[in-house]
Coordinates of C-alpha atoms (C1' of nucleotides) in Angstrom, one line a residue:
Chain A
M12 CA 0.0 0.0 0.0
L13 CA 1.2 3.4 -0.9
D14 CA 1.5 6.3 1.6
I15 CA -1.6 8.5 1.1
K16 CA 0.5 11.5 2.3
L17 CA 2.9 10.9 -0.5
I18 CA 0.1 10.8 -3.1
R19 CA -1.4 13.9 -1.6
K20 CA 1.9 15.7 -1.7
D21 CA 2.8 15.1 -5.3
P22 CA -0.1 13.6 -7.3
E23 CA 1.3 14.4 -10.7
W24 CA 4.5 12.5 -10.0
I25 CA 2.5 9.5 -8.8
K26 CA 0.2 9.6 -11.8
N27 CA 3.3 9.6 -14.1
K28 CA 5.0 6.8 -12.2
L29 CA 1.9 4.5 -12.2
A30 CA 0.8 5.2 -15.8
S31 CA 2.7 2.2 -17.1
R32 CA 1.2 0.0 -14.4
G33 CA -2.3 0.4 -15.6
V34 CA -3.4 3.2 -13.2
T35 CA -5.3 6.1 -14.7
S36 CA -5.0 9.6 -13.5
D37 CA -8.7 9.6 -12.8
E38 CA -8.3 7.0 -10.2
I39 CA -5.7 9.1 -8.4
D40 CA -8.0 12.2 -8.6
E41 CA -10.9 10.2 -7.2
L42 CA -8.7 8.9 -4.4
L43 CA -7.6 12.4 -3.5
S44 CA -11.1 13.8 -3.5
Y45 CA -12.1 11.1 -1.0
D46 CA -9.0 11.9 1.0
T47 CA -9.9 15.6 1.2
K48 CA -13.5 14.8 2.1
R49 CA -12.3 12.4 4.7
R50 CA -10.1 14.9 6.4
E51 CA -12.9 17.5 6.4
L52 CA -15.2 15.0 8.1
L53 CA -12.4 14.1 10.6
V54 CA -12.0 17.7 11.7
K55 CA -15.8 18.0 12.2
T56 CA -16.3 14.8 14.1
E57 CA -13.1 15.3 16.2
T58 CA -14.3 18.8 17.2
L59 CA -17.6 17.4 18.3
K60 CA -16.0 14.6 20.2
E61 CA -13.8 17.0 22.0
K62 CA -16.9 18.9 23.0
R63 CA -18.6 15.7 24.1
N64 CA -15.6 14.7 26.2
T65 CA -15.4 18.1 27.9
V66 CA -19.1 18.4 28.7
S67 CA -19.3 14.7 29.8
Q68 CA -16.6 15.5 32.4
G69 CA -18.8 18.3 33.6
I70 CA -21.8 16.0 33.8
A71 CA -19.7 13.6 35.8
T72 CA -18.7 16.3 38.2
K73 CA -22.3 17.5 38.7
K74 CA -23.5 14.0 39.2
R75 CA -20.9 13.4 41.8
N76 CA -22.1 16.5 43.6
K77 CA -25.7 15.4 43.3
E78 CA -26.5 18.4 41.1
D79 CA -28.9 18.4 38.2
A80 CA -27.3 17.9 34.7
S81 CA -30.3 17.3 32.6
D82 CA -29.7 20.4 30.4
E83 CA -26.2 19.2 29.5
I84 CA -27.4 15.7 28.9
A85 CA -30.2 16.9 26.6
A86 CA -27.6 19.1 24.6
M87 CA -25.2 16.2 24.3
K88 CA -27.9 14.0 22.9
Q89 CA -27.9 16.1 19.8
V90 CA -24.1 16.1 19.7
G91 CA -24.1 12.4 19.9
A92 CA -26.5 12.1 17.1
D93 CA -24.4 14.5 14.9
I94 CA -21.3 12.5 15.7
K95 CA -23.0 9.3 14.6
E96 CA -24.2 10.8 11.4
I97 CA -20.7 12.2 10.5
D98 CA -19.0 9.0 11.4
T99 CA -21.4 7.0 9.2
E100 CA -20.5 9.3 6.3
L101 CA -16.8 9.0 7.3
D102 CA -17.0 5.2 7.2
D103 CA -18.4 5.4 3.7
V104 CA -15.7 7.8 2.4
N105 CA -13.0 5.8 4.1
G106 CA -14.3 2.6 2.4
K107 CA -14.3 4.3 -1.0
M108 CA -10.8 5.7 -0.4
N109 CA -9.3 2.4 0.7
Y110 CA -11.0 0.5 -2.1
I111 CA -8.7 2.4 -4.5
L112 CA -5.7 2.7 -2.3
V113 CA -5.3 -1.0 -1.6
R114 CA -5.5 -1.7 -5.3
L115 CA -2.8 0.7 -6.4
P116 CA 0.5 -1.1 -7.2
N117 CA 3.9 -0.1 -5.9
I118 CA 5.9 2.7 -7.5
P119 CA 8.6 1.4 -9.8
D120 CA 12.2 2.5 -8.9
D121 CA 13.9 5.0 -11.2
S122 CA 16.3 2.3 -12.4
V123 CA 13.4 0.2 -13.8
P124 CA 12.7 0.4 -17.5
V125 CA 9.3 1.9 -18.3
G126 CA 7.1 -0.3 -20.5
P127 CA 3.8 -2.1 -20.7
D128 CA 4.8 -5.8 -20.4
E129 CA 7.5 -8.4 -20.7
S130 CA 8.5 -7.2 -24.1
T131 CA 10.2 -4.2 -22.4
N132 CA 12.2 -6.2 -19.9
V133 CA 15.9 -5.7 -20.1
E134 CA 18.6 -8.4 -19.9
I135 CA 21.2 -7.5 -17.3
R136 CA 23.7 -10.4 -17.7
K137 CA 24.1 -13.8 -19.1
V138 CA 25.9 -16.6 -17.2
G139 CA 27.0 -20.0 -18.3
A140 CA 27.4 -21.4 -21.8
I141 CA 24.4 -22.8 -23.6
P142 CA 25.1 -26.5 -24.1
T143 CA 25.5 -27.8 -27.7
E144 CA 24.8 -31.5 -27.7
G145 CA 25.4 -33.6 -30.7
F146 CA 21.7 -34.5 -30.6
K147 CA 18.3 -32.9 -30.5
P148 CA 17.5 -32.1 -26.9
R149 CA 14.3 -33.6 -25.7
H150 CA 11.7 -32.1 -23.4
H151 CA 11.9 -32.8 -19.7
W152 CA 8.5 -34.4 -19.7
D153 CA 9.5 -36.9 -22.3
I154 CA 12.8 -37.7 -20.5
G155 CA 11.0 -38.0 -17.2
E156 CA 8.2 -40.2 -18.4
E157 CA 10.6 -42.5 -20.3
L158 CA 12.8 -42.9 -17.3
G159 CA 9.7 -43.6 -15.2
I160 CA 10.4 -40.8 -12.7
L161 CA 7.5 -38.5 -13.6
D162 CA 3.9 -39.6 -14.1
F163 CA 1.5 -36.9 -15.3
D164 CA -1.3 -39.1 -16.5
Q165 CA -2.0 -40.8 -13.2
A166 CA -1.8 -37.4 -11.4
T167 CA -4.4 -36.1 -13.8
K168 CA -6.6 -39.1 -13.0
V169 CA -6.2 -38.6 -9.3
A170 CA -6.2 -34.8 -9.0
G171 CA -6.6 -33.2 -12.4
S172 CA -4.5 -31.4 -14.9
R173 CA -1.3 -29.6 -13.8
F174 CA -0.5 -32.2 -11.2
V175 CA 2.3 -34.7 -11.2
Y176 CA 3.7 -37.7 -9.4
Y177 CA 7.5 -37.8 -8.9
L178 CA 8.7 -41.4 -8.6
G179 CA 11.9 -43.0 -7.4
M180 CA 14.9 -41.1 -8.6
G181 CA 12.7 -38.3 -9.7
A182 CA 11.4 -37.7 -6.2
R183 CA 14.9 -38.2 -4.9
L184 CA 16.2 -35.6 -7.3
E185 CA 13.6 -33.0 -6.3
R186 CA 14.5 -33.6 -2.6
A187 CA 18.2 -33.3 -3.4
V188 CA 17.5 -30.0 -5.1
Y189 CA 15.7 -28.3 -2.3
N190 CA 17.9 -29.7 0.4
F191 CA 20.9 -28.4 -1.5
M192 CA 19.2 -25.0 -1.8
L193 CA 18.3 -24.8 1.9
D194 CA 21.8 -25.7 2.9
E195 CA 23.3 -23.0 0.7
H196 CA 21.0 -20.4 2.1
Q197 CA 21.7 -21.4 5.6
K198 CA 25.4 -20.7 4.8
E199 CA 24.5 -17.2 3.7
G200 CA 22.9 -16.4 7.0
Y201 CA 19.2 -17.3 6.4
T202 CA 17.2 -18.9 9.2
E203 CA 15.4 -22.0 8.1
V204 CA 11.7 -21.9 8.8
I205 CA 8.8 -24.3 8.4
P206 CA 5.7 -22.0 8.3
P207 CA 2.0 -22.6 8.0
Y208 CA 0.9 -23.7 4.6
L209 CA -2.6 -22.2 5.1
V210 CA -3.0 -18.6 6.1
N211 CA -5.9 -16.2 6.9
N212 CA -7.2 -13.3 4.9
T213 CA -5.2 -10.8 7.0
A214 CA -1.9 -12.4 6.0
M215 CA -3.0 -12.5 2.4
F216 CA -3.7 -8.8 2.6
G217 CA -0.5 -8.1 4.4
T218 CA 1.7 -9.3 1.5
S219 CA -0.9 -7.8 -1.0
Q220 CA -2.1 -10.9 -2.8
F221 CA -5.5 -9.8 -1.4
P222 CA -7.8 -8.1 -2.3
K223 CA -6.7 -8.0 -5.9
F224 CA -5.7 -11.6 -6.7
T225 CA -8.3 -13.7 -4.9
E226 CA -9.0 -15.7 -8.1
D227 CA -5.4 -17.0 -8.3
V228 CA -5.4 -19.0 -5.1
Y229 CA -7.2 -21.9 -3.5
T230 CA -9.2 -21.1 -0.4
V231 CA -10.8 -23.7 1.9
T232 CA -13.5 -22.8 4.2
V233 CA -14.4 -24.6 7.4
D234 CA -17.3 -23.3 9.6
E235 CA -17.2 -20.0 7.7
N236 CA -13.6 -19.6 8.5
P237 CA -11.6 -19.2 5.2
L238 CA -8.0 -20.2 4.9
T239 CA -5.9 -19.9 1.8
L240 CA -3.3 -22.4 0.6
I241 CA -0.2 -20.3 0.2
P242 CA 0.7 -19.4 -3.4
T243 CA 4.2 -18.8 -2.2
A244 CA 6.1 -18.9 1.1
E245 CA 6.5 -15.2 0.8
V246 CA 3.1 -14.9 2.5
P247 CA 3.8 -16.7 5.8
L248 CA 7.5 -15.7 5.9
T249 CA 6.9 -12.0 5.5
N250 CA 3.9 -12.1 7.8
Y251 CA 6.1 -13.7 10.4
F252 CA 7.1 -10.1 11.1
A253 CA 3.6 -8.6 11.0
D254 CA 2.5 -6.3 13.8
K255 CA 6.0 -6.4 15.2
I256 CA 8.3 -3.5 16.1
L257 CA 11.8 -4.9 15.6
D258 CA 15.0 -3.5 17.0
E259 CA 17.2 -1.6 14.6
K260 CA 20.2 -3.6 15.7
D261 CA 18.5 -6.9 14.7
L262 CA 18.1 -5.8 11.1
P263 CA 18.4 -7.1 8.5
K264 CA 16.4 -10.4 9.1
Y265 CA 17.0 -13.3 6.7
V266 CA 14.6 -16.2 6.6
T267 CA 14.1 -19.1 4.2
A268 CA 11.6 -21.9 3.8
L269 CA 10.8 -24.8 1.6
T270 CA 7.1 -25.0 1.0
P271 CA 4.6 -26.4 -1.5
C272 CA 2.9 -23.5 -3.4
F273 CA -0.6 -23.7 -4.6
R274 CA -1.9 -21.7 -7.6
S275 CA -5.1 -21.9 -9.5
E276 CA -3.5 -20.7 -12.7
A277 CA -6.8 -19.1 -13.7
G278 CA -6.3 -17.2 -16.9
S279 CA -3.3 -19.3 -18.0
A280 CA -5.3 -22.0 -19.8
G281 CA -3.4 -23.4 -22.7
R282 CA 0.0 -22.1 -21.6
D283 CA 2.7 -24.6 -20.6
T284 CA 0.1 -27.4 -20.5
R285 CA 2.9 -30.1 -20.5
G286 CA 5.6 -30.7 -18.1
L287 CA 6.6 -29.3 -14.7
I288 CA 6.6 -25.6 -15.7
R289 CA 3.1 -24.5 -14.6
M290 CA 1.6 -26.7 -11.9
H291 CA -1.2 -26.2 -9.4
Q292 CA 1.2 -27.5 -6.7
F293 CA 4.9 -27.1 -6.7
N294 CA 7.8 -26.9 -4.3
K295 CA 9.7 -23.7 -3.9
V296 CA 12.5 -22.5 -1.6
E297 CA 11.8 -18.9 -0.8
M298 CA 14.0 -16.2 0.8
V299 CA 12.6 -13.2 2.6
K300 CA 14.4 -10.3 4.1
V301 CA 13.3 -7.4 6.4
S302 CA 15.7 -4.5 6.2
K303 CA 16.3 -0.8 7.0
P304 CA 15.1 1.4 4.1
E305 CA 18.6 2.7 3.3
E306 CA 19.9 -0.8 2.9
S307 CA 17.1 -2.5 0.9
Y308 CA 18.5 -2.0 -2.6
N309 CA 21.8 -3.4 -1.5
E310 CA 20.0 -6.3 0.1
L311 CA 18.2 -6.9 -3.2
E312 CA 21.5 -7.3 -5.0
K313 CA 22.7 -9.8 -2.4
L314 CA 19.4 -11.7 -2.5
T315 CA 19.6 -12.0 -6.2
A316 CA 23.2 -13.2 -5.9
N317 CA 22.1 -15.8 -3.4
A318 CA 19.6 -17.2 -6.0
E319 CA 22.2 -17.0 -8.7
N320 CA 24.6 -18.9 -6.6
I321 CA 22.3 -22.0 -6.8
L322 CA 22.2 -21.9 -10.6
Q323 CA 25.9 -21.4 -10.8
K324 CA 26.7 -24.3 -8.5
L325 CA 24.2 -26.5 -10.4
G326 CA 26.0 -25.5 -13.6
L327 CA 22.8 -24.3 -15.3
P328 CA 23.0 -21.5 -17.9
Y329 CA 20.8 -18.6 -17.1
H330 CA 20.3 -14.9 -17.5
V331 CA 19.1 -12.1 -15.3
I332 CA 16.5 -9.6 -16.4
V333 CA 15.1 -6.6 -14.8
L334 CA 11.4 -6.4 -15.2
S335 CA 9.9 -3.4 -16.8
S336 CA 7.3 -1.3 -14.9
G337 CA 4.4 -3.0 -16.5
D338 CA 5.6 -6.6 -15.9
A339 CA 6.7 -6.4 -12.3
S340 CA 4.5 -7.8 -9.6
F341 CA 1.9 -5.7 -7.7
S342 CA 3.9 -5.0 -4.6
S343 CA 7.4 -4.7 -6.1
A344 CA 9.3 -1.6 -6.8
K345 CA 12.1 -3.5 -8.6
T346 CA 12.3 -7.1 -9.6
Y347 CA 15.0 -9.2 -11.1
D348 CA 13.9 -12.4 -12.7
L349 CA 16.4 -15.3 -13.1
E350 CA 15.6 -17.4 -16.1
V351 CA 17.2 -20.7 -16.7
W352 CA 18.0 -22.1 -20.1
M353 CA 15.7 -24.9 -21.3
P354 CA 17.3 -26.5 -24.3
A355 CA 14.3 -28.3 -25.7
Q356 CA 12.2 -25.2 -25.6
D357 CA 15.2 -23.2 -26.9
K358 CA 14.5 -20.4 -24.5
Y359 CA 15.0 -19.1 -21.0
R360 CA 12.3 -19.8 -18.4
E361 CA 11.8 -18.1 -15.0
V362 CA 13.0 -20.0 -12.0
S363 CA 13.3 -17.0 -9.6
S364 CA 11.9 -13.6 -9.0
C365 CA 13.7 -11.3 -6.6
S366 CA 11.8 -8.2 -5.5
N367 CA 12.3 -5.2 -3.3
C368 CA 8.9 -4.1 -2.0
L369 CA 10.2 -1.1 -0.1
D370 CA 7.6 -0.3 2.6
F371 CA 4.6 -1.3 0.5
Q372 CA 4.0 -4.6 2.3
A373 CA 5.3 -3.2 5.6
R374 CA 2.6 -0.5 5.6
R375 CA -0.1 -3.2 5.2
A376 CA 1.3 -5.8 7.6
H377 CA 2.6 -3.2 10.1
I378 CA 6.3 -4.4 10.0
R379 CA 8.3 -1.7 11.8
Y380 CA 11.5 -1.1 13.6
R381 CA 12.6 1.3 16.3
D382 CA 15.5 3.5 15.1
A383 CA 18.4 4.9 17.1
N384 CA 16.2 7.9 18.1
G385 CA 13.6 5.6 19.4
K386 CA 11.2 6.5 16.6
T387 CA 9.2 3.7 14.9
Q388 CA 9.7 3.4 11.2
L389 CA 8.3 1.1 8.5
A390 CA 10.8 -1.5 7.5
H391 CA 11.5 -2.6 3.9
T392 CA 10.6 -6.2 2.8
L393 CA 12.2 -8.3 0.1
N394 CA 11.5 -11.7 -1.3
G395 CA 13.0 -14.0 -3.9
S396 CA 12.8 -17.6 -5.0
G397 CA 15.9 -19.6 -4.4
L398 CA 14.6 -21.4 -6.4
A399 CA 11.5 -23.0 -7.7
A400 CA 12.3 -26.6 -7.2
G401 CA 10.1 -28.2 -9.9
R402 CA 11.4 -25.9 -12.6
T403 CA 14.9 -26.5 -11.5
V404 CA 14.4 -30.3 -11.8
A405 CA 13.0 -29.7 -15.3
A406 CA 16.1 -27.6 -16.2
I407 CA 18.4 -30.3 -14.8
L408 CA 16.7 -33.0 -16.8
E409 CA 17.0 -31.0 -20.0
N410 CA 20.4 -29.6 -19.6
Y411 CA 22.0 -32.8 -18.2
Q412 CA 20.4 -35.2 -20.6
N413 CA 22.4 -37.7 -22.5
A414 CA 21.9 -39.1 -26.0
D415 CA 20.9 -42.5 -24.5
G416 CA 18.1 -41.0 -22.4
S417 CA 19.9 -41.0 -19.2
V418 CA 20.5 -37.9 -17.1
T419 CA 23.8 -37.0 -15.4
I420 CA 23.5 -35.6 -11.8
P421 CA 25.2 -32.2 -11.3
D422 CA 28.3 -32.7 -9.1
V423 CA 27.0 -30.7 -6.2
L424 CA 23.9 -32.9 -6.0
V425 CA 25.7 -36.3 -6.0
P426 CA 26.1 -36.3 -2.2
Y427 CA 22.4 -35.5 -1.9
M428 CA 21.6 -38.4 -4.2
G429 CA 23.4 -41.0 -2.1
G430 CA 26.3 -41.1 -4.5
V431 CA 24.3 -41.7 -7.6
T432 CA 25.9 -39.8 -10.6
K433 CA 23.4 -40.7 -13.3
I434 CA 19.7 -41.6 -13.6
T435 CA 19.2 -44.4 -16.0
K436 CA 16.2 -46.6 -16.7
E437 CA 17.9 -49.3 -14.6
N438 CA 18.3 -47.3 -11.4
A439 CA 15.4 -45.0 -11.8
K440 CA 13.1 -46.8 -9.4
Chain B
rG3 C1' -16.2 -32.1 20.5
rG4 C1' -17.8 -30.8 26.1
rA5 C1' -17.0 -27.4 30.5
rG6 C1' -14.7 -23.3 32.8
rA7 C1' -11.3 -19.1 33.1
rG8 C1' -8.9 -15.3 30.6
rU9 C1' -7.1 -11.2 26.8
rU10 C1' -5.4 -3.8 29.8
rG11 C1' 1.5 0.0 28.3
rG12 C1' 8.3 -3.3 27.3
rC13 C1' 6.8 -6.7 31.6
rA14 C1' 3.6 -7.5 36.0
rG15 C1' -1.1 -5.9 37.5
rA16 C1' -5.7 -3.0 39.6
rG17 C1' -10.0 -1.1 37.8
rU18 C1' -18.4 -3.8 37.2
rG19 C1' -21.0 3.2 33.8
rG20 C1' -18.1 9.3 34.8
rU21 C1' -13.2 8.9 30.8
rA22 C1' -7.0 3.9 32.4
rA23 C1' -4.2 3.0 39.7
rU24 C1' 0.3 1.0 41.1
rG25 C1' 5.0 -1.7 40.8
rC26 C1' 9.2 -3.2 37.8
rA27 C1' 11.8 -1.5 33.6
rC28 C1' 13.3 3.0 31.1
rC29 C1' 15.1 8.5 30.8
rG30 C1' 17.0 13.0 33.6
rG31 C1' 18.9 14.9 38.2
rA32 C1' 21.0 14.6 43.4
rC33 C1' 24.4 11.8 46.4
rU34 C1' 29.4 9.2 44.8
rC35 C1' 36.3 9.0 42.7
rG36 C1' 32.9 5.8 39.9
rA37 C1' 29.0 2.4 40.5
rA38 C1' 25.2 0.0 43.4
rA39 C1' 21.5 1.3 46.8
rU40 C1' 18.6 5.5 48.1
rC41 C1' 16.0 10.1 47.2
rC42 C1' 13.7 13.8 43.6
rG43 C1' 11.5 14.5 38.9
rG44 C1' 9.9 12.6 34.1
rC45 C1' 8.1 9.2 30.6
rG46 C1' 2.8 4.8 29.2
rA47 C1' 1.8 1.3 23.3
rA48 C1' 0.6 2.2 18.3
rC49 C1' -2.1 5.2 14.9
rC50 C1' -4.8 9.6 12.9
rU51 C1' -6.1 14.9 12.3
rA52 C1' -5.2 20.2 12.7
rU53 C1' -1.9 24.2 13.4
rU54 C1' 3.1 25.5 13.3
rU55 C1' 8.1 24.4 11.9
rU56 C1' 10.5 22.2 8.0
rA57 C1' 14.2 18.9 8.4
rU58 C1' 15.1 14.3 12.3
rG59 C1' 10.3 18.5 16.0
rA60 C1' 6.5 21.4 18.9
rU61 C1' 1.4 22.3 20.5
rA62 C1' -3.7 20.9 20.6
rG63 C1' -7.2 17.3 19.8
rG64 C1' -9.0 12.5 18.4
rC65 C1' -8.5 7.4 19.0
rG66 C1' -7.0 3.6 22.0
rC67 C1' -8.2 -1.9 27.4
rG68 C1' -8.1 -8.9 21.7
rC69 C1' -11.5 -7.7 17.3
rA70 C1' -16.4 -6.1 15.3
rG71 C1' -21.2 -4.2 16.4
rG72 C1' -25.0 -2.4 20.0
rU73 C1' -27.1 0.4 24.4
rU74 C1' -26.0 5.4 26.8
rC75 C1' -25.2 12.3 27.6
rA76 C1' -20.9 9.1 28.8
rA77 C1' -18.3 2.1 27.9
rA78 C1' -12.1 -1.2 29.8
rU79 C1' -16.8 -1.6 32.7
rC80 C1' -23.4 -3.4 30.4
rC81 C1' -25.4 -6.4 25.8
rU82 C1' -24.5 -9.4 21.1
rG83 C1' -21.2 -11.7 17.9
rU84 C1' -16.3 -13.3 17.0
rA85 C1' -10.9 -14.6 17.3
rC86 C1' -7.2 -16.3 20.3
rU87 C1' -4.8 -18.2 25.0
rC88 C1' -4.9 -21.3 29.4
rU89 C1' -7.0 -25.4 32.5
rC90 C1' -9.9 -29.9 32.9
rC91 C1' -12.5 -33.9 30.2
rU92 C1' -12.9 -36.5 25.4
rC93 C1' -10.3 -37.8 21.0
rC94 C1' -5.9 -38.0 18.1
rA95 C1' -0.7 -38.3 14.0

RNA sequence: GGAGAGUUGGCAGAGUGGUAAUGCACCGGACUCGAAAUCCGGCGAACCUAUUUUAUGAUAGGCGCGCAGGUUCAAAUCCUGUACUCUCCUCCA
């Protein structure tokens, strides 16, 4: 959520900044008119409440002295009615203002390319050589099904489309991948967390998935009490700090978690219908940071480096892009995507998204810290995948495939695979 | 699932209709070579608004006793709903 004071102070700047994020200047004008109205009503009602408080004290004194106070009480009856009326109007205006305010995306950083969508993203760097096998690379789903380590058909029968069974060495490989990631992040100073996988609406609002993106998630309701299956560990990890006032000396905070992620993928029908790329349920290792404002962009670079470290150690070619203003996620001021090379698709695919949300989530979730002067300040929050496990497995299958259909295990994963260096039809189960 | 108790400032803890005691902690001062102890004084979350100043504030006011409503001139206090915590019973990986 943006700071209404900031919008009030420089509306033209905000309009300009949010233009490429699908926000019209009319929306900002409407928002500001509600803000003006709201403040007028606040002054009115607060003046009346001050009067009520003063007179009520007088009534209390009189009553204590056994004097008659019926004139004051009669007068206050009207004041009370006036207050009620103004407060009702105030609630209405507040509601209208917040409806717009909580749906405004974050302001892109000055370093972010301005543009409408992914076509205006900019490549920052390319790492690792794209492999040139002497054979035509096959898709990971073909490799996986042939080895018997992935079963999409039976998963479709049991759960529906966009689900999968990992079997034998496939399951083992995924476990190796995320254990490796968690171990690496622990070395970088992240605290490992196992969070709740279902969260309430307040948490979903805190990280700004709600109210705008309710259709992208699965929500279960028991006795009228709705809980949402987390679409990313960002939600429970960031909300771990909700309603807290941290000590400046304890910042930055680094946490990491492996969780399943659940996404309805509404609106992506027909895209990536095969393979591990776009599932309703997938494992992801997430990194979350809470930092002081002046350090958050430096922390974003370090966070991105932590994610890149995984790809480098796995020997997977990738590139880093900075998302343009129109393509970045709702709460992000700046996002780097890491895209891994998928030989069979002959293109890069996203495996990580690293974002600095500034105080956008902190304002919603009340994540604050006390600075050296004892003043409370909003902290900055960051999050990044490190990495999506399923997509990483897909990338390993494709990049490490051999002509005979077997898949070589990246060196760093061999210890996690119990010494196995290659998945073949023979050892796959 | 059943029964009961509870939720108040960083912590502890009073307060059953008149506008949040008190203690500890914290800050300043005195005493002291310094500290502790003691004494004196101060400070009570977070948030919002107005005025003023612009830097990191000041002043006034509102709000605030888990949350949301209601009754009342006035609600921590009464009523309704709800969340959570604890204890006991039941059940359970």
